[in-house]
Structures are given as C-alpha cells and as structure tokens.
Amino acid sequence: MEDDCRPLLSSGQTGDSYSHRSSTDSLDFKAKRPFHVEPRIIVGDDPQERISAEAAILNSRVHYYSKLTGSSDRLLSPPNHVIPQPEEIYIYSPLGTAFKVGGSEQVSKNPSIVTIFAIWNTMMGTSILSIPWGIKQAGFTLGILILIFIGLLMLYCCYIVLKSRNAIPLVDTSDWEFPDVCRYYFGKVGQWLSLFFSMVSLIGAMVVYWVLMSNFLYNTGQFIYSYAHHINMSDSEFGTNGSDKVICPYPNTEPGRNESISRNYFSNVGNETSETFEHWWSKTNTIPLYLIILLLPLLCFRSASFFARFTFLGTISVIYLIVMVTIKAVQLGFHLEFHWFDTTELYVPEFRVYFPQLTGVLTLAFFIHNCIITLMRSNKNQDKNVRDLSVAYILVGLTYLYVGVLIFAAFPSPPLSKDCIEPNFLDNFPSSDVMVFVARTLLLFQMITVYPLLGYLVRVQTMGQIFGNHYPSFFHILALNVIIVAAGVLTAKFYPNIGSIIRFSGATCGLALVFIFPALVHMISLKQQGALRWPSALIHSFLILLGLVNLIAQFLM
C-alpha cells in the first residue's frame, strides 16, 4: 500500500534532475518512464471521455520513447523535455480509466479571505494566554504601545521573508522555503542555523504545550472530583467572593516576579480521601507522567495526517476564549487607575522596566516566518499577498489587544492586586468555574491533537537533514520522541512557568529567523542589485541589534 501512494514521478525528477540534463548518470529508467495511458480512457472534467489534442500528442511521444527503451540501454530513456509536468500526470485506475491530477499550482488555491484566516488561525497559539500577564509586566499603557510596535515590526520582517526568494536571479525558487533561501546566501551554515532555530521554536512550543496540558488536565480532574464529591471551594482571603470568583494563586507576588504556584482551596482539607486524591492527582508530580502514556505513542505514528483533521479545534478554542473573556469583562466590570511610574498596593505603573518580558512573548506570538511562504503559496491572488499578510497581522494584533486589555482591565482591583495576573490567565479562575472548565477542556483536546503535529514537524526536519529520510527507523523516532517528552516532563515538574518559556524561546528563535536572517538576506540581495543605500543598511542593522538586545534582556529580568 505504501508504494501505491508514491508519485509516478519522483520529486527529484522534477527538481534537481532538471539541473543535470546532460548527465547520463542521473537517468533512471524506472523512475523517469511515465505511466502509459491510452488516450481513449482519459477522463477529464467533461462527463464524456475526452482528451485534448495536446495530450494525445504527448502520449504519442511517450509511446515512441517506450519503443526505443526496449533494450537495457539507459541512454534511450525518455529525456526530461518529454516527461509530463506535474499538472499532466495521470493516475491509472484498474477499472480502465485514468484521472488527471492538477499540479501544485492548481491544487488548493484559496481566496484571500481563506488565506487571511489560515494565517490568523496558525498564529493564534498558546501565547494568547500570556498576553494579559505580559501587559501587566510592561504596564498597561506601555504594554499596548509595545504590542502595536512589535506587531508592525514582525509584519515587516515577515514581508522580507515572503519576498526573499523573488530576489534570487536565474534560479527557479517556486518551491523554495526560507531555509533554502538561507542556504543560497549563507551555504550550509545558514541552512543548519535556520534548522536549529526552527527546532528551538517547535520544541519550545511543545514544552509549553506539555506544561499547559498538565495544567488543564489537573484542573479538569479537580472540577470533576469536586462536582462528584460535592466539594465547594472555600472563600479565600486571596480571592473574590460571589459567583464571579477570581483568585490570586500566589498572593505574595513581588514586582517583576513571574512564578506561578498553584494552591488548592477545599473546605475539607483534612479529609483523607481528598488528601489521597491530591497525592495522586498532582499538577507537577503525577500529571506530567500520566501524559506520557497518552502522548508518547501518538508521537510515534508514522503519519500525522489523522491529527491534522482536528485543527479546527484551534479556531473553536480561540473563538470560545474571546467570547468567555467578553462575558467575564461584562460581569466583573473595569478596574483601572493610572499611576504612571509609581507602584501602588493594588495597581502597577503604566511604564515598567520589565517590559522586555512582553517583547519576548510577542516575538513568539507573532511568529509565523518559518511557514509564511508555504501558506501564501496557496493564495489564489498572488499579487495580493502583501495585502492579505498585512490584514492577517492586523487581525492577530487586534485579537491579542482585545484579550489582553479586557483581562487586565477587568481583573478585580480591589480586592486583588493587578500583580496577581498569572502567565496563564485561566489560572486566575478557580477550577469550579464552569466557563473556564469548558475553555480548559477545549484547549486540552486541541493540544492533544496539535502536539503530535508539532512532533511530526520536528521529526521531518531533523531526520530529513541528518539521515535524508523522515522515518529512518522506529528506534530513531522513539529516541527523538523520548528526548522531546523528557524535556516537557522535566519542565512541567520543575519550572511550570509558560510565560518565561514563551519569552525565552520566542526571543531565541526570533533573533535568527525574524531579525538576523531576514535583515541580512534583504541587505545582501540589495547589494547584489546595486541598490543598497546607507539608510536601508542602517535600518536593517538596527533590526539585528533589536533582536540581540531582546534576547539579552530576557536574562536580566
């Protein structure tokens, strides 16, 4: 069955082999011979069996070369110029018909609105949960300004990535990705560095997912246990009262501190059953280990196509979060006081020195640079790519602003301090909150399906580069997955702070894939064209400096 899924013409034939037309060593009789199809059994769009005159001529030429290749002489194999293009390949059916398969340029062409929301859906990840905390760390006013500035900056760097392959002369770059562009300009060093930083972003996301899945599974279990045993959360001095309860999991928060430590508030703390449940249902000690049983086998699946069918859960989860945030803001009301530079007991200043923590989070929140070329390639209106990319970034920025501003503004001060806002703002709501329980459940199922997809991307890129095979063997894949899972388990146990994980991984991968490589590629291409001027060189050198400062600042907070 696996052989039946292989294309009739290998990718090497349509790519690299065209650059070696004069080399007889590159000819492979079995790989280059097209499948022979009689013209009378071709089925086109017309219900009747029809075939164009051009296709008939092509078929006759293939007939001719098939006659010549009766001998074992490989020099008589069909030359490249008679090999059908991808859009001219036919798949033969045992029923006696053949179906024409469109080429890559004809398949999956989406209108602009679909492309825009595909970008929006791809960027809407776990970072949205940390935006309110990031705004709190930077200060309300400065946080909004930074979010707008970083969004525009990331949009410009993404625009450079999107246009980078078009500036390469005399080379067909239609199927290139940004690592291929880096390899063209910087050789193997650029290729491996781009791969390394891409792995940082992917594995960093997988670690964040493991921490969040542990969190969501823990709180989901707490909700079910409390409901089954009629356990009510007691009124805590660190939480608000009433039906719209908000809690401060770590009340002794110092300015700039970003650790997240959970506490349980059960009315029957001394109950032996409750103590046993808490022992075996611990957010940091047991839940991360339970996830291994479920997720490690899923990571070892040879194909991730099954999980790709559930990507719609991401859109549903984000829409539900937006609705839930709106309802919570209406119920809680706004609690704002503007203190520009001084911290008060309940409010943070509008400008804080911890703003680099927000810039690190936003670097990952707006990060889509390593796959933007792939997403935009399927856009039906290629001349509208820049417009559609800009609209998508504006929608993403507005979504982050909406969630971040509403959660920060609605956080009840008094009685709680704004410094209580957690890196995962869902932790500021108790496990017994039904709306938050639904949000956590949706996000949990979404992450269970997305996590294997991320692992598949890591596998494809690492194994493809090292071994030239995406699935060299089961034991190779198992060893890689064990390392990835171990990183998630250890982080969830000893440092379950998604805010810091996001900002460090975002600043690290952003340094290379957002600032350094795009800026250098842009300057080199302009220099080769003789169009590089000192203002452009100064601005793009400043971009590289910003990326470096952003990374260094994460270690100083």
Coordinates of C-alpha atoms in Angstrom, one line a residue:
M1 CA 0.0 0.0 0.0
E2 CA 2.8 2.3 0.8
D3 CA 4.2 2.0 -2.8
D4 CA 0.8 2.8 -4.2
C5 CA 0.9 6.3 -2.6
R6 CA 4.2 7.2 -4.2
P7 CA 4.0 9.8 -7.0
L8 CA 4.5 8.5 -10.6
L9 CA 7.4 10.9 -11.0
S10 CA 9.7 11.4 -8.0
S11 CA 10.4 14.8 -6.6
G12 CA 14.0 14.6 -7.6
Q13 CA 13.0 14.2 -11.2
T14 CA 11.1 17.4 -11.3
G15 CA 13.6 19.3 -9.2
D16 CA 17.2 18.6 -9.1
S17 CA 17.3 16.4 -12.2
Y18 CA 16.4 19.3 -14.4
S19 CA 19.6 21.0 -13.5
H20 CA 21.6 17.9 -14.7
R21 CA 20.1 17.3 -18.1
S22 CA 23.4 16.4 -19.7
S23 CA 24.4 13.9 -17.1
T24 CA 23.6 10.3 -18.2
D25 CA 24.4 9.1 -14.7
S26 CA 21.3 10.8 -13.3
L27 CA 19.0 9.0 -15.7
D28 CA 17.0 6.2 -14.1
F29 CA 14.8 4.2 -16.5
K30 CA 12.2 3.1 -14.0
A31 CA 11.9 6.5 -12.3
K32 CA 11.7 8.5 -15.5
R33 CA 9.4 6.4 -17.6
P34 CA 5.9 7.9 -17.3
F35 CA 2.9 5.6 -16.8
H36 CA 1.5 4.7 -20.2
V37 CA -2.2 5.6 -20.6
E38 CA -4.3 5.1 -23.7
P39 CA -5.9 8.4 -25.0
R40 CA -9.4 6.9 -25.2
I41 CA -9.6 6.1 -21.5
I42 CA -8.7 9.6 -20.2
V43 CA -11.4 11.1 -18.2
G44 CA -11.4 14.9 -18.0
D45 CA -13.8 17.4 -16.5
D46 CA -16.3 16.6 -19.2
P47 CA -18.6 13.7 -18.3
Q48 CA -17.9 12.2 -21.6
E49 CA -14.5 10.6 -22.2
R50 CA -12.4 13.3 -23.9
I51 CA -8.8 14.1 -24.4
S52 CA -7.1 17.2 -25.8
A53 CA -5.1 17.1 -28.9
E54 CA -2.0 18.3 -27.0
A55 CA -2.4 15.4 -24.5
A56 CA -2.7 13.0 -27.4
I57 CA 0.5 14.2 -29.0
L58 CA 2.3 13.9 -25.6
N59 CA 1.0 10.4 -25.3
S60 CA 2.2 9.5 -28.8
R61 CA 5.7 10.8 -27.9
V62 CA 5.8 8.7 -24.8
H63 CA 4.7 5.7 -27.0
Y64 CA 7.7 6.4 -29.3
Y65 CA 10.2 6.5 -26.5
S66 CA 8.7 3.4 -24.9
K67 CA 9.5 1.6 -28.2
L68 CA 13.1 2.8 -28.0
T69 CA 13.6 1.7 -24.4
G70 CA 13.0 -1.9 -25.2
S71 CA 16.7 -2.5 -24.7
S72 CA 18.6 -2.1 -21.4
D73 CA 20.5 1.0 -22.7
R74 CA 19.7 3.8 -20.3
L75 CA 20.7 6.4 -22.8
L76 CA 17.5 5.7 -24.6
S77 CA 15.3 6.6 -21.6
P78 CA 12.9 9.5 -22.3
P79 CA 14.6 12.9 -22.0
N80 CA 13.3 15.4 -19.5
H81 CA 11.5 17.6 -22.0
V82 CA 9.0 14.8 -22.8
I83 CA 8.4 13.9 -19.2
P84 CA 4.9 15.2 -18.3
Q85 CA 4.7 18.2 -16.0
P86 CA 3.0 17.6 -12.6
E87 CA -0.2 19.0 -14.0
E88 CA -0.1 16.5 -16.8
I89 CA 0.3 13.4 -14.7
Y90 CA -2.5 10.8 -14.9
I91 CA -3.4 8.2 -12.2
Y92 CA -4.4 4.9 -13.7
S93 CA -7.4 3.0 -12.3
P94 CA -7.8 -0.8 -12.6
L95 CA -11.3 -0.1 -13.9
G96 CA -9.7 1.1 -17.1
T97 CA -9.9 4.9 -16.6
A98 CA -7.3 7.5 -15.8
F99 CA -7.8 10.7 -13.8
K100 CA -5.8 13.8 -14.5
V101 CA -4.2 15.3 -11.4
G102 CA -3.6 19.0 -11.2
G103 CA -0.2 20.3 -10.4
S104 CA 0.8 22.1 -7.3
E105 CA 0.0 25.4 -8.8
Q106 CA -3.6 24.3 -9.5
V107 CA -4.4 22.5 -6.3
S108 CA -5.6 24.1 -3.0
K109 CA -5.8 27.6 -4.3
N110 CA -7.7 29.6 -1.7
P111 CA -9.3 33.0 -1.9
S112 CA -7.8 35.9 0.1
I113 CA -10.3 35.6 3.0
V114 CA -9.4 31.9 3.5
T115 CA -5.7 32.7 3.4
I116 CA -6.1 35.5 5.9
F117 CA -7.9 33.4 8.4
A118 CA -5.4 30.5 7.8
I119 CA -2.6 32.8 8.9
W120 CA -4.7 34.1 11.8
N121 CA -5.5 30.5 12.9
T122 CA -1.8 29.5 12.6
M123 CA -0.6 32.3 14.8
M124 CA -3.3 32.0 17.4
G125 CA -1.5 29.7 19.8
T126 CA -0.8 29.4 23.5
S127 CA 0.8 32.8 23.6
I128 CA -2.7 34.4 23.8
L129 CA -3.0 33.1 27.4
S130 CA 0.1 35.1 28.4
I131 CA -0.7 38.4 26.8
P132 CA -2.5 39.8 29.9
W133 CA 0.5 38.9 32.0
G134 CA 2.8 40.5 29.5
I135 CA 0.8 43.7 29.6
K136 CA 1.0 43.6 33.4
Q137 CA 4.8 43.2 33.3
A138 CA 5.2 46.1 30.9
G139 CA 2.5 48.4 32.3
F140 CA -0.9 49.0 30.8
T141 CA 0.0 51.9 28.5
L142 CA 3.5 50.8 27.6
G143 CA 2.2 47.3 27.0
I144 CA -0.3 48.4 24.4
L145 CA 2.3 50.6 22.7
I146 CA 4.8 47.7 22.6
L147 CA 2.2 45.2 21.3
I148 CA 1.4 47.6 18.4
F149 CA 5.1 48.3 17.7
I150 CA 6.2 44.6 17.8
G151 CA 3.3 43.6 15.6
L152 CA 4.3 46.1 12.9
L153 CA 8.0 45.1 13.2
M154 CA 7.2 41.4 12.9
L155 CA 5.0 42.2 9.9
Y156 CA 7.8 43.9 8.1
C157 CA 10.3 41.1 8.8
C158 CA 7.7 38.6 7.6
Y159 CA 7.2 40.7 4.4
I160 CA 11.0 40.4 3.9
V161 CA 10.8 36.6 4.3
L162 CA 7.9 36.4 1.8
K163 CA 9.8 38.4 -0.8
S164 CA 13.2 36.9 -0.2
R165 CA 13.1 34.2 -2.8
N166 CA 11.9 36.5 -5.6
A167 CA 15.1 38.5 -5.5
I168 CA 17.2 35.4 -6.4
P169 CA 18.1 35.7 -10.1
L170 CA 18.4 32.8 -12.7
V171 CA 17.1 30.2 -10.3
D172 CA 13.7 28.6 -10.1
T173 CA 12.6 29.3 -6.5
S174 CA 8.9 28.5 -6.9
D175 CA 9.2 25.5 -4.4
W176 CA 11.7 27.1 -2.0
E177 CA 11.2 27.7 1.7
F178 CA 13.1 30.3 3.7
P179 CA 15.8 27.7 4.8
D180 CA 16.5 27.2 1.1
V181 CA 17.0 30.9 0.8
C182 CA 19.3 30.9 3.8
R183 CA 21.3 28.1 2.2
Y184 CA 21.6 30.1 -1.1
Y185 CA 23.0 33.1 0.7
F186 CA 24.9 31.6 3.6
G187 CA 25.6 28.0 2.5
K188 CA 25.4 25.0 4.8
V189 CA 25.9 27.2 7.8
G190 CA 22.8 29.2 7.1
Q191 CA 20.8 26.1 6.4
W192 CA 21.8 24.4 9.7
L193 CA 21.4 27.5 11.7
S194 CA 17.9 28.1 10.3
L195 CA 17.1 24.5 11.1
F196 CA 18.4 24.8 14.7
F197 CA 16.4 27.9 15.5
S198 CA 13.3 26.4 13.9
M199 CA 13.8 23.5 16.3
V200 CA 14.0 25.9 19.2
S201 CA 10.6 27.4 18.3
L202 CA 9.0 24.0 17.7
I203 CA 10.4 22.2 20.8
G204 CA 9.8 25.3 22.9
A205 CA 6.1 25.2 21.8
M206 CA 5.9 21.5 22.6
V207 CA 7.3 22.2 26.1
V208 CA 4.8 24.9 26.6
Y209 CA 2.1 22.5 25.4
W210 CA 3.2 19.9 27.9
V211 CA 3.0 22.4 30.8
L212 CA -0.4 23.6 29.7
M213 CA -1.8 20.1 29.1
S214 CA -0.7 19.2 32.7
N215 CA -2.4 22.3 33.9
F216 CA -5.6 21.8 32.0
L217 CA -5.8 18.1 32.8
Y218 CA -5.2 18.8 36.5
N219 CA -7.9 21.5 36.7
T220 CA -10.3 19.3 34.7
G221 CA -9.8 16.5 37.2
Q222 CA -10.3 18.9 40.1
F223 CA -13.6 20.1 38.6
I224 CA -14.9 16.5 38.1
Y225 CA -13.7 15.4 41.6
S226 CA -15.2 18.4 43.3
Y227 CA -18.5 18.0 41.5
A228 CA -18.7 14.2 42.2
H229 CA -17.9 14.7 45.9
H230 CA -19.9 17.9 46.4
I231 CA -16.7 19.8 47.4
N232 CA -17.0 23.6 47.4
M233 CA -14.1 25.9 47.2
S234 CA -13.9 27.9 50.4
D235 CA -13.8 31.7 50.4
S236 CA -10.1 32.6 50.4
E237 CA -8.6 35.9 51.6
F238 CA -6.8 35.9 48.3
G239 CA -9.9 35.6 46.1
T240 CA -13.0 37.5 45.4
N241 CA -16.4 36.3 46.7
G242 CA -19.6 35.7 44.8
S243 CA -20.4 33.8 41.6
D244 CA -17.8 35.5 39.5
K245 CA -14.9 34.4 41.7
V246 CA -11.3 35.4 40.8
I247 CA -8.3 34.1 42.7
C248 CA -4.7 35.0 43.3
P249 CA -2.8 31.7 43.3
Y250 CA 0.4 33.3 44.5
P251 CA -0.7 36.3 46.7
N252 CA 2.8 37.3 47.8
T253 CA 3.8 38.5 44.3
E254 CA 6.7 40.8 44.2
P255 CA 7.1 43.3 41.4
G256 CA 8.6 41.6 38.4
R257 CA 8.1 38.1 39.9
N258 CA 6.6 35.7 37.3
E259 CA 6.5 32.3 39.1
S260 CA 3.2 30.6 39.1
I261 CA 2.4 28.4 42.1
S262 CA -1.0 26.8 42.4
R263 CA -2.9 26.4 45.6
N264 CA -6.0 24.3 46.4
Y265 CA -8.9 25.6 48.4
F266 CA -11.0 22.7 49.7
S267 CA -13.4 23.0 52.6
N268 CA -12.4 19.6 53.8
V269 CA -8.7 19.8 53.6
G270 CA -8.2 17.3 56.4
N271 CA -10.3 14.7 54.7
E272 CA -8.3 11.5 54.0
T273 CA -10.0 10.9 50.6
S274 CA -9.2 14.4 49.5
E275 CA -5.6 14.1 50.6
T276 CA -5.2 10.8 48.7
F277 CA -6.7 12.3 45.6
E278 CA -4.3 15.3 45.8
H279 CA -1.4 12.9 46.3
W280 CA -2.1 11.0 43.1
W281 CA -3.5 14.0 41.1
S282 CA -0.7 16.5 41.5
K283 CA -0.1 19.1 38.8
T284 CA 3.7 18.9 39.0
N285 CA 4.4 15.4 40.4
T286 CA 2.0 13.0 38.7
I287 CA 0.0 14.6 35.8
P288 CA 3.1 15.2 33.6
L289 CA 3.9 11.5 33.9
Y290 CA 0.3 10.4 33.1
L291 CA 0.5 12.3 29.8
I292 CA 3.4 10.1 28.7
I293 CA 1.1 7.2 28.5
L294 CA -1.2 9.0 26.0
L295 CA 1.2 11.2 24.0
L296 CA 4.4 9.2 23.5
P297 CA 2.6 6.5 21.4
L298 CA 0.9 9.3 19.4
L299 CA 4.2 10.9 18.6
C300 CA 5.4 7.6 17.1
F301 CA 2.7 7.5 14.4
R302 CA 4.3 7.3 11.0
S303 CA 1.9 9.9 9.6
A304 CA 0.3 12.9 11.3
S305 CA -2.5 13.3 8.8
F306 CA -5.1 11.9 11.2
F307 CA -4.4 14.7 13.7
A308 CA -4.4 17.4 11.0
R309 CA -8.1 16.8 10.7
F310 CA -8.7 18.2 14.1
T311 CA -7.0 21.6 13.6
F312 CA -10.5 23.2 13.5
L313 CA -10.4 22.8 17.3
G314 CA -7.9 25.6 17.5
T315 CA -10.3 28.0 15.9
I316 CA -13.2 26.9 18.1
S317 CA -11.0 27.3 21.2
V318 CA -9.8 30.8 20.3
I319 CA -13.4 31.9 19.5
Y320 CA -14.6 30.5 22.8
L321 CA -11.8 32.2 24.7
I322 CA -12.8 35.6 23.1
V323 CA -16.5 35.0 24.0
M324 CA -15.6 34.0 27.5
V325 CA -13.3 37.0 28.0
T326 CA -16.1 39.3 26.9
I327 CA -18.6 37.7 29.3
K328 CA -16.1 37.8 32.2
A329 CA -15.3 41.5 31.5
V330 CA -19.0 42.4 31.5
Q331 CA -19.6 40.5 34.8
L332 CA -16.5 41.9 36.6
G333 CA -16.5 45.4 35.2
F334 CA -13.4 47.6 34.6
H335 CA -11.0 48.3 37.4
L336 CA -8.4 50.8 36.2
E337 CA -6.3 53.5 37.9
F338 CA -3.5 55.2 36.1
H339 CA -0.3 55.6 38.0
W340 CA 2.4 56.5 35.5
F341 CA 5.7 55.5 37.2
D342 CA 4.9 54.5 40.8
T343 CA 3.6 51.2 42.0
T344 CA 0.6 51.2 44.4
E345 CA -0.8 48.5 46.6
L346 CA -3.3 47.3 44.0
Y347 CA -2.1 48.8 40.7
V348 CA 1.0 48.6 38.6
P349 CA 2.5 51.7 36.9
E350 CA 1.9 52.4 33.3
F351 CA 5.6 52.1 32.4
R352 CA 7.6 49.3 34.0
V353 CA 11.2 48.1 33.5
Y354 CA 10.0 44.6 33.0
F355 CA 8.7 45.3 29.5
P356 CA 11.3 43.0 27.8
Q357 CA 9.3 40.1 29.1
L358 CA 6.4 41.2 26.9
T359 CA 8.6 41.7 23.9
G360 CA 9.9 38.1 24.3
V361 CA 6.3 36.8 24.5
L362 CA 5.2 38.8 21.5
T363 CA 8.1 37.6 19.4
L364 CA 6.7 34.1 19.6
A365 CA 3.1 35.3 19.5
F366 CA 3.6 37.0 16.1
F367 CA 6.0 34.3 14.8
I368 CA 5.0 32.7 11.5
H369 CA 8.1 33.4 9.5
N370 CA 9.2 29.8 9.0
C371 CA 6.0 28.8 7.2
I372 CA 4.6 32.0 5.7
I373 CA 5.9 31.1 2.2
T374 CA 4.0 27.8 2.3
L375 CA 0.8 29.5 3.5
M376 CA 0.9 32.2 0.9
R377 CA 1.8 29.8 -1.9
S378 CA -1.8 28.5 -1.9
N379 CA -3.3 32.0 -2.2
K380 CA -5.3 32.4 -5.4
N381 CA -4.4 36.1 -5.8
Q382 CA -0.6 36.1 -5.6
D383 CA -0.5 39.8 -6.4
K384 CA -2.5 40.4 -3.2
N385 CA -0.1 38.5 -0.9
V386 CA 1.3 41.6 0.8
R387 CA -2.2 43.0 1.4
D388 CA -3.5 39.7 2.8
L389 CA -0.5 39.3 5.0
S390 CA -1.0 42.8 6.4
V391 CA -4.7 42.2 7.1
A392 CA -3.9 38.9 8.8
Y393 CA -1.4 40.6 11.1
I394 CA -3.8 43.3 11.9
L395 CA -6.5 40.7 12.9
V396 CA -3.9 38.9 15.1
G397 CA -2.8 42.1 16.7
L398 CA -6.4 43.2 17.4
T399 CA -7.2 39.7 18.9
Y400 CA -4.2 40.0 21.3
L401 CA -5.1 43.5 22.2
Y402 CA -8.7 42.6 22.9
V403 CA -7.9 39.7 25.2
G404 CA -5.0 41.4 26.9
V405 CA -6.7 44.7 27.6
L406 CA -10.0 43.2 28.7
I407 CA -8.4 40.7 31.1
F408 CA -6.1 43.3 32.6
A409 CA -8.9 46.0 32.9
A410 CA -11.5 43.6 34.3
F411 CA -9.2 42.0 36.9
P412 CA -10.8 43.0 40.2
S413 CA -8.7 45.6 42.0
P414 CA -9.7 45.8 44.8
P415 CA -9.6 43.4 46.5
L416 CA -6.8 41.8 44.4
S417 CA -3.7 43.4 43.1
K418 CA -3.0 43.6 39.3
D419 CA 0.3 41.9 40.1
C420 CA -1.7 38.7 40.7
I421 CA -2.4 38.2 37.0
E422 CA -0.8 34.9 36.1
P423 CA 1.2 33.9 33.0
N424 CA -1.8 31.7 32.1
F425 CA -4.7 34.0 32.9
L426 CA -7.0 30.9 33.2
D427 CA -5.2 30.2 36.5
N428 CA -6.8 33.3 37.9
F429 CA -10.1 31.5 37.8
P430 CA -11.0 28.6 40.2
S431 CA -11.3 25.0 39.0
S432 CA -15.0 25.2 39.8
D433 CA -15.8 27.9 37.2
V434 CA -17.9 26.2 34.6
M435 CA -17.0 28.5 31.7
V436 CA -13.3 28.2 32.4
F437 CA -13.7 24.4 32.7
V438 CA -15.1 24.3 29.2
A439 CA -12.2 26.5 28.0
R440 CA -9.6 24.3 29.6
T441 CA -11.3 21.1 28.2
L442 CA -11.4 22.6 24.6
L443 CA -7.8 23.7 24.8
L444 CA -6.7 20.3 26.3
F445 CA -8.2 18.3 23.4
Q446 CA -6.8 20.8 20.9
M447 CA -3.3 20.5 22.3
I448 CA -3.5 16.7 22.3
T449 CA -4.2 16.8 18.6
V450 CA -1.7 19.5 17.8
Y451 CA 1.2 18.1 19.9
P452 CA 1.8 15.1 17.6
L453 CA 1.7 17.5 14.6
L454 CA 4.5 19.6 16.1
G455 CA 6.4 16.4 16.9
Y456 CA 6.0 15.4 13.2
L457 CA 7.4 18.7 12.1
V458 CA 10.4 18.2 14.4
R459 CA 10.9 14.7 13.1
V460 CA 10.7 15.6 9.4
Q461 CA 13.1 18.5 9.7
T462 CA 15.7 16.8 11.9
M463 CA 15.6 13.3 10.4
G464 CA 15.4 14.7 6.9
Q465 CA 18.5 16.8 7.4
I466 CA 20.6 14.2 9.3
F467 CA 19.6 10.9 7.6
G468 CA 17.9 12.1 4.4
N469 CA 14.8 10.1 5.5
H470 CA 11.8 11.3 7.5
Y471 CA 11.4 7.9 9.1
P472 CA 14.8 6.1 9.2
S473 CA 13.6 3.5 11.7
F474 CA 11.2 3.2 14.6
F475 CA 14.0 3.3 17.1
H476 CA 15.4 6.6 15.7
I477 CA 11.9 8.1 16.0
L478 CA 11.4 6.7 19.5
A479 CA 14.7 8.1 20.8
L480 CA 13.9 11.5 19.4
N481 CA 10.4 11.5 20.9
V482 CA 11.7 10.3 24.3
I483 CA 14.1 13.3 24.4
I484 CA 11.2 15.7 23.5
V485 CA 8.8 14.2 26.0
A486 CA 11.5 14.2 28.8
A487 CA 12.0 18.0 28.2
G488 CA 8.3 18.6 28.6
V489 CA 8.0 16.4 31.7
L490 CA 11.0 18.0 33.5
T491 CA 9.9 21.5 32.7
A492 CA 6.3 20.8 33.9
K493 CA 7.7 19.4 37.1
F494 CA 10.4 21.9 38.0
Y495 CA 9.6 25.1 36.1
P496 CA 5.9 25.2 35.0
N497 CA 6.0 28.9 34.0
I498 CA 4.8 29.3 30.5
G499 CA 5.4 33.0 30.5
S500 CA 9.2 32.6 30.8
I501 CA 9.3 29.6 28.5
I502 CA 7.5 31.5 25.8
R503 CA 9.6 34.6 26.1
F504 CA 12.9 32.8 26.1
S505 CA 12.0 30.5 23.1
G506 CA 10.5 33.5 21.3
A507 CA 13.5 35.7 21.8
T508 CA 15.9 32.9 20.8
C509 CA 14.2 31.8 17.6
G510 CA 13.2 35.4 16.8
L511 CA 16.8 36.5 16.9
A512 CA 17.7 34.4 13.9
L513 CA 14.5 33.8 11.9
V514 CA 12.9 37.2 12.5
F515 CA 15.7 39.6 12.7
I516 CA 19.2 38.4 11.7
F517 CA 18.5 36.2 8.6
P518 CA 15.7 38.4 7.0
A519 CA 17.7 41.6 7.5
L520 CA 20.9 40.1 6.1
V521 CA 19.1 38.5 3.2
H522 CA 17.5 41.8 2.4
M523 CA 20.7 43.7 2.5
I524 CA 22.7 41.1 0.5
S525 CA 20.1 41.0 -2.2
L526 CA 20.0 44.8 -2.5
K527 CA 23.8 44.9 -2.6
Q528 CA 23.8 42.3 -5.4
Q529 CA 21.4 44.5 -7.3
G530 CA 23.5 47.6 -6.6
A531 CA 20.5 49.2 -4.8
L532 CA 21.8 49.1 -1.2
R533 CA 21.9 52.6 0.4
W534 CA 23.1 53.6 3.7
P535 CA 19.7 54.4 5.3
S536 CA 18.5 50.9 4.4
A537 CA 21.7 49.3 5.7
L538 CA 21.4 51.4 8.9
I539 CA 17.7 50.4 9.5
H540 CA 18.2 46.7 8.9
S541 CA 21.4 46.7 11.0
F542 CA 19.3 48.2 13.8
L543 CA 16.8 45.4 13.4
I544 CA 19.6 42.9 14.1
L545 CA 20.6 44.9 17.1
L546 CA 17.0 44.9 18.4
G547 CA 16.8 41.1 18.1
L548 CA 20.1 40.8 20.0
V549 CA 19.0 43.2 22.8
N550 CA 15.7 41.4 23.1
L551 CA 17.4 38.1 23.8
I552 CA 19.9 39.5 26.2
A553 CA 17.2 41.4 28.1
Q554 CA 15.3 38.1 28.9
F555 CA 18.2 37.0 31.1
L556 CA 18.2 40.3 33.0
M557 CA 14.6 40.1 34.1

